[in-house]
Tab-separated table of C-alpha atoms in Angstrom:
chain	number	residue	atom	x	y	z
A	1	UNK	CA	83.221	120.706	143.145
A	2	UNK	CA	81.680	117.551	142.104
A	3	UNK	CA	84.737	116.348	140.076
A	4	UNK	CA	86.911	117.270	143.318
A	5	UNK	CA	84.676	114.768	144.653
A	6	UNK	CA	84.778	112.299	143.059
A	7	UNK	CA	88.489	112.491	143.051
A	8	UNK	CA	88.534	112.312	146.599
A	9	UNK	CA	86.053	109.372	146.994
A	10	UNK	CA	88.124	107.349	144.079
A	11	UNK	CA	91.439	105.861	144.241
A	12	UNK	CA	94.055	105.642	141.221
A	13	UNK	CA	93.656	107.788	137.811
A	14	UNK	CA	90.222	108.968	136.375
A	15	UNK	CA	89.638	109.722	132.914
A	16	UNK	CA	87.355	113.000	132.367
A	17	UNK	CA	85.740	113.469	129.182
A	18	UNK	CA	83.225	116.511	128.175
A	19	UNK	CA	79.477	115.190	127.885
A	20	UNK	CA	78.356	116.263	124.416
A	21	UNK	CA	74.953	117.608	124.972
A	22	UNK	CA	73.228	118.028	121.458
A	23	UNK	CA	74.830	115.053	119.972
A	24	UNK	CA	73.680	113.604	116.144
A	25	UNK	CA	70.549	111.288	116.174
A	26	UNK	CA	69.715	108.460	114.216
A	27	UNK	CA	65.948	107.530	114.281
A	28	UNK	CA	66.177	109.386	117.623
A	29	UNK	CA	69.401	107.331	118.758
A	30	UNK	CA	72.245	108.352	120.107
A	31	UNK	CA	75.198	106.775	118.293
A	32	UNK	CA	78.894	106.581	117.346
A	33	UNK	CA	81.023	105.406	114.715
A	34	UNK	CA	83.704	103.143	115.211
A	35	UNK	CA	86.580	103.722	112.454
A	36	UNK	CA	89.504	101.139	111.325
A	37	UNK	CA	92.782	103.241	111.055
A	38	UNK	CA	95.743	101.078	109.707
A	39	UNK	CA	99.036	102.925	111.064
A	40	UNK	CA	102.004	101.883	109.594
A	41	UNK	CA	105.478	103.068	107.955
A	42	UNK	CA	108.926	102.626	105.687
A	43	UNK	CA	112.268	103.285	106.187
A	44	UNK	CA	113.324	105.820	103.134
A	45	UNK	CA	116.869	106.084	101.947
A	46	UNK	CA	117.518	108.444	104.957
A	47	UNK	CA	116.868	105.933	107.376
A	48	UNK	CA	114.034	108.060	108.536
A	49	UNK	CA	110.298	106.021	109.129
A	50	UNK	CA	107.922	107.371	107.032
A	51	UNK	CA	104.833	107.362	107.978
A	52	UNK	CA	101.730	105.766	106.077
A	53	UNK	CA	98.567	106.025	106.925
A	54	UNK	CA	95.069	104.774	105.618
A	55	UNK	CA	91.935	105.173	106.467
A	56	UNK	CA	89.332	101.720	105.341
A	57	UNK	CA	86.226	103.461	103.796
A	58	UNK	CA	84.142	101.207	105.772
A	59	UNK	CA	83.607	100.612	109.234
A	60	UNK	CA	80.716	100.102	112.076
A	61	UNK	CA	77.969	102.410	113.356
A	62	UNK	CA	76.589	101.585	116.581
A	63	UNK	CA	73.493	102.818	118.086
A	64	UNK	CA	71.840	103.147	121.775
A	65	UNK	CA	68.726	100.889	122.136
A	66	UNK	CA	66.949	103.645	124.438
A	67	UNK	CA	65.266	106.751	122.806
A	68	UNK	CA	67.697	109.770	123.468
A	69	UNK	CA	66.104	112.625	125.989
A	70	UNK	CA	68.933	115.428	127.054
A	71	UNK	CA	71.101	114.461	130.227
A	72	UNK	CA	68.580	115.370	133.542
A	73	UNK	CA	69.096	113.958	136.669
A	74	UNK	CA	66.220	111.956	136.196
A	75	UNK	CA	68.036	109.548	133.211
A	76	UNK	CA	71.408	109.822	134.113
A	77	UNK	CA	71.494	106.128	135.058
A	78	UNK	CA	69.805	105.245	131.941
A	79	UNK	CA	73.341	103.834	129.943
A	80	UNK	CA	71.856	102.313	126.945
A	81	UNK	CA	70.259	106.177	126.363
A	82	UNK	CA	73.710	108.092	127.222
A	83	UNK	CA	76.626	105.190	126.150
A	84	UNK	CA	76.503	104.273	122.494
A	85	UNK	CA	79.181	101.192	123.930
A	86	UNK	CA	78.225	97.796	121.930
A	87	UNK	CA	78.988	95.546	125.260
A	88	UNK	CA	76.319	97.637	126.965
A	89	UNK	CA	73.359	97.427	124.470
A	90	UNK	CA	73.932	94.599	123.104
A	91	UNK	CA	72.246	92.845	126.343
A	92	UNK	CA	69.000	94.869	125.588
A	93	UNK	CA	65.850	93.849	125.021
A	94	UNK	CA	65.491	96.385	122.280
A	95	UNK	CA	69.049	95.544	120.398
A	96	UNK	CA	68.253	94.611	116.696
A	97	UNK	CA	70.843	91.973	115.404
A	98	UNK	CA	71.651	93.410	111.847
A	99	UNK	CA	71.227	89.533	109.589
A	100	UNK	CA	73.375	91.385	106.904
A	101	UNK	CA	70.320	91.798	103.853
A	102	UNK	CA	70.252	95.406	105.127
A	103	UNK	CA	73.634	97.125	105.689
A	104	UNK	CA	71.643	100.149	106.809
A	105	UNK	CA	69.585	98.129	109.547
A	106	UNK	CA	69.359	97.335	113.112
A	107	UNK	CA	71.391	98.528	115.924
A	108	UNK	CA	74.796	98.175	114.464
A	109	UNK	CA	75.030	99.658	110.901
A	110	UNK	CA	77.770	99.927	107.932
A	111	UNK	CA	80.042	103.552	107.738
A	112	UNK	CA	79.650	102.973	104.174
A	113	UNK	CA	75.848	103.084	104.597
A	114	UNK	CA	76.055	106.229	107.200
A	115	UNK	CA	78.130	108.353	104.801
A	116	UNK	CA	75.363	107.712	101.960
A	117	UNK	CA	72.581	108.799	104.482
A	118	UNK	CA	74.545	111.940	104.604
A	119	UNK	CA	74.622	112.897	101.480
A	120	UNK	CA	70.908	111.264	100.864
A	121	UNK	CA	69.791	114.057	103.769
A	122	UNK	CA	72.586	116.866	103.607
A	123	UNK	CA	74.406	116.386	100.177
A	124	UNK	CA	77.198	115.799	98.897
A	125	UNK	CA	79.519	118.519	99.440
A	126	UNK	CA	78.200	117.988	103.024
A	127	UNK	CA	79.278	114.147	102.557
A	128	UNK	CA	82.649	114.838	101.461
A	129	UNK	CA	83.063	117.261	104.351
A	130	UNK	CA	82.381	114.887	106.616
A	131	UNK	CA	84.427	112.416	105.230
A	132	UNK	CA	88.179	115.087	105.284
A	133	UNK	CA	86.842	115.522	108.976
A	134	UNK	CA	87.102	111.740	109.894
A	135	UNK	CA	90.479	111.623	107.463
A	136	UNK	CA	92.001	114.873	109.777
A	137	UNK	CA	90.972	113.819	113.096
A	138	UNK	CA	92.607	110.266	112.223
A	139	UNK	CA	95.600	111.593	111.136
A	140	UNK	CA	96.247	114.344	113.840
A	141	UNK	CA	95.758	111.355	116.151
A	142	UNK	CA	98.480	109.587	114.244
A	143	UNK	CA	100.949	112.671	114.253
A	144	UNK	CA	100.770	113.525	117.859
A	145	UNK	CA	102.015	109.633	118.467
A	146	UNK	CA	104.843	109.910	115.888
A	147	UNK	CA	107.661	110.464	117.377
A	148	UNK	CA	106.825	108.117	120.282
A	149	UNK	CA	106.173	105.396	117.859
A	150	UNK	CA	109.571	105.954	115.725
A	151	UNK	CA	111.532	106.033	118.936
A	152	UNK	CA	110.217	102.535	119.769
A	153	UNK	CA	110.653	101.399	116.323
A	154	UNK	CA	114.572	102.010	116.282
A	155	UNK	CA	114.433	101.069	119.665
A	156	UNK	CA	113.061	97.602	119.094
A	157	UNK	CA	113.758	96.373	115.242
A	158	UNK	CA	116.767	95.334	113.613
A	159	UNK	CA	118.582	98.212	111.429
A	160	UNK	CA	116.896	97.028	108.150
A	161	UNK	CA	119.183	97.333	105.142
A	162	UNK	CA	117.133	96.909	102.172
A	163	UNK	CA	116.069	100.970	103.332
A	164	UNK	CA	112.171	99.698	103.116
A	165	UNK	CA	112.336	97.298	99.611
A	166	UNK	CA	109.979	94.910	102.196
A	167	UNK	CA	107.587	97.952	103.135
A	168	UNK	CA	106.329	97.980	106.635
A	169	UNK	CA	107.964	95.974	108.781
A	170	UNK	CA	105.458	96.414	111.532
A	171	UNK	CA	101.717	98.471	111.528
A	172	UNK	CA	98.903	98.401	113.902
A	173	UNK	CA	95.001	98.451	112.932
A	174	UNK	CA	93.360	101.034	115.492
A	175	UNK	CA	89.948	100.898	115.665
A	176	UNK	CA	89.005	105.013	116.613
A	177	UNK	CA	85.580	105.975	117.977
A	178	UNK	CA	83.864	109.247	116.943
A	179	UNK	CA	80.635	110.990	117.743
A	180	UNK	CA	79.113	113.602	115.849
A	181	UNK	CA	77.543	116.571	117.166
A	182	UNK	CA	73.824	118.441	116.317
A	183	UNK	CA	76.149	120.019	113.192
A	184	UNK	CA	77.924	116.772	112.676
A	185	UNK	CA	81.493	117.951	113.449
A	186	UNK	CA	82.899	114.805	114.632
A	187	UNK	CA	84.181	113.870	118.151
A	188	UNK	CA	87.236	111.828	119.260
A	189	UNK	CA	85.820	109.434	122.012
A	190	UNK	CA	88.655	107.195	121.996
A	191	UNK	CA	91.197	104.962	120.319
A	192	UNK	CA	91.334	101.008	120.781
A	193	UNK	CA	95.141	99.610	120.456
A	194	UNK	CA	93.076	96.425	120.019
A	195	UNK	CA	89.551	96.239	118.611
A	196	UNK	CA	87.768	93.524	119.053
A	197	UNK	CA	87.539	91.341	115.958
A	198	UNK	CA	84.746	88.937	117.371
A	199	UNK	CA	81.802	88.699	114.576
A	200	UNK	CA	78.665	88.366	116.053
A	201	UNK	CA	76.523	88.912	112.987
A	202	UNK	CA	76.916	88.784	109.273
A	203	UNK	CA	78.093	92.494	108.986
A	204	UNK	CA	80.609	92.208	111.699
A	205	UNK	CA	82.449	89.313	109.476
A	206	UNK	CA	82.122	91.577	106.153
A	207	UNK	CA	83.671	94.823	107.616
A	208	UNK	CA	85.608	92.808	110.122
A	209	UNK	CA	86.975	90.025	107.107
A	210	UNK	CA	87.543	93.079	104.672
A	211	UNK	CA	89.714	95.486	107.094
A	212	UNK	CA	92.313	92.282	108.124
A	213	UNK	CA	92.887	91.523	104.235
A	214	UNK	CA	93.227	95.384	103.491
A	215	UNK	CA	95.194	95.680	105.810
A	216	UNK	CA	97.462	92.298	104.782
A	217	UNK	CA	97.632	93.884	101.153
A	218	UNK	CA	98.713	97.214	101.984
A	219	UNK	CA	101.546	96.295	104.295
A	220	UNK	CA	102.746	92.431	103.357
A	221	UNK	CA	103.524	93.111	99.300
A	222	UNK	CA	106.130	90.532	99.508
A	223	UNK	CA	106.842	86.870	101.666
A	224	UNK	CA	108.148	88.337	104.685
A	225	UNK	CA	109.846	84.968	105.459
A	226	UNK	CA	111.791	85.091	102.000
A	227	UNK	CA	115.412	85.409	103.256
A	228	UNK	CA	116.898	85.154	99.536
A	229	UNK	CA	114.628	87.869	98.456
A	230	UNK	CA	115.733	90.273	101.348
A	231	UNK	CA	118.965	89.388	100.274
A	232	UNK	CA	118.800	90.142	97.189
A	233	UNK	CA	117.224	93.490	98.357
A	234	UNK	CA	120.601	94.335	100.320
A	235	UNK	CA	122.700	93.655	97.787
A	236	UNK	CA	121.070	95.526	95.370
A	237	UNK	CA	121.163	98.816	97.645
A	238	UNK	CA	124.725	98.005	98.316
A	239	UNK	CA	125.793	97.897	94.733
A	240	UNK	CA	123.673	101.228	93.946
A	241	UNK	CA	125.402	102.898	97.056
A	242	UNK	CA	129.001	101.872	96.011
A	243	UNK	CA	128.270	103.236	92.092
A	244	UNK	CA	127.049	106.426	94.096
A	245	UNK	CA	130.870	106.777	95.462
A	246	UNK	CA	128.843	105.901	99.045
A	247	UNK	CA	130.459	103.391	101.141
A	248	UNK	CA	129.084	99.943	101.125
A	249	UNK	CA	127.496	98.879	104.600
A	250	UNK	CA	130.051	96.094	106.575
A	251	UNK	CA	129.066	94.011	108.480
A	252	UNK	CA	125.888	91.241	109.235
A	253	UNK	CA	123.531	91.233	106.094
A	254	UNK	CA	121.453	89.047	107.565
A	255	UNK	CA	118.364	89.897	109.548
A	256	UNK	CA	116.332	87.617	111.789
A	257	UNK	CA	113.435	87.550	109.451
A	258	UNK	CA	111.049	86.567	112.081
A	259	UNK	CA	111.235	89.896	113.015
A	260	UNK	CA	108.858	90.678	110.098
């Protein structure tokens, strides 16, 4: 009845999400963990975009500022107990700027530090367990958006006929939020098409820094703006179709490389 409600009282869409009641702790904070998710693909000899996906082994952990008490009527106005959102708690009194000596300090913490505490508290197997959970959710995320994604790809690039010798010609760096509940079994909160890249302390620009050059190695091998190279790339495909008693493409070879 309430949500009907609140339906009623509110104009346009509303976005309802399940409030998880025995949620993880840290030092009796509530918290989440925000996760860099590189999505990105290549064209195989099919013509087909396959997808590639990687997960950066570091990332952010970001805490409440307010002891966490269960849900009541009493604190549900309380945000920086119930919303683990940086924006909110950063403009607390209690927020502790992490100065970067400590990756495992303050109110915004390393992944790479949380997943030691793990095993440090729970073990290792329990570690890696974690870890495939993150690496599923991720990637069921990624499937479900598939076919969307390789619609608009077709839809939007150039036919590229090297058949993927430049690897990805586009990707996107998500940035996915997760909770963890009382048995750590992790939570989808949301995804971020854009995460914010600001750095407002020394272990934003580390993690930040490290997951825009990963993600510049893993999907620019070659000078995108090399036109001779592509080229080169179609011509050599050509000639290895033709020996293959396959017909040679006709037509433009050259692509707009800006499109890269």
């Amino acid at each position: 009845d309430r949500l009907k409600q609140v339906a009623t009282d509110r104009d346009g869409p509303l976005v309802v999400q399940r409030y998880i009641r025995k949620p993880m702790l840290i030092e009796g904070l509530k918290f989440d963990l925000r996760l860099y998710f590189l999505l990105a693909g290549v064209i195989d000899e099919a013509g087909v975009l396959q997808p590639r996906y990687y997960l950066m082994h570091d990332g952010l952990v970001r805490l409440c500022t307010t002891e966490y008490v269960e849900p009541s009527l009493d604190n549900l106005d309380k945000k920086r107990m119930h919303l683990t959102n940086y924006a909110i708690n950063k403009k607390s009194k209690d927020f502790v700027q992490n100065d970067g000596d400590d990756d495992g300090a303050g109110s915004k913490r390393a992944l790479r530090w949380f997943m030691e505490y793990i095993a440090e508290e729970y073990g290792e197997k329990e570690r890696s367990k974690l870890w495939t959970k993150l690496k599923g959710l991720c990637v069921k995320v990624a499937l479900a958006a598939h076919p969307s994604l390789e619609a608009e790809y077709n839809n939007l690039l150039p036919k590229d006929l090297s058949a993927g010798a430049f690897g990805c010609r586009c990707f996107e760096l998500l940035g996915v939020d997760v909770m963890l509940d009382s048995k750590r079994r992790p939570v989808l909160i949301e995804i971020n098409h854009l995460p914010s890249f600001q750095c407002d302390s020394p272990l934003d620009e580390d993690i930040k820094s490290r997951a825009i050059q990963q993600t510049l190695d893993l999907t620019c091998p070659c000078d995108p703006g090399d036109r001779q190279a592509y080229e080169a790339a179609v011509l050599a495909r050509k000639q290895a179709d033709g020996a293959a008693g396959v017909p040679a493409y006709v037509g433009n070879d050259l692509l707009n490389c800006e499109w890269y």
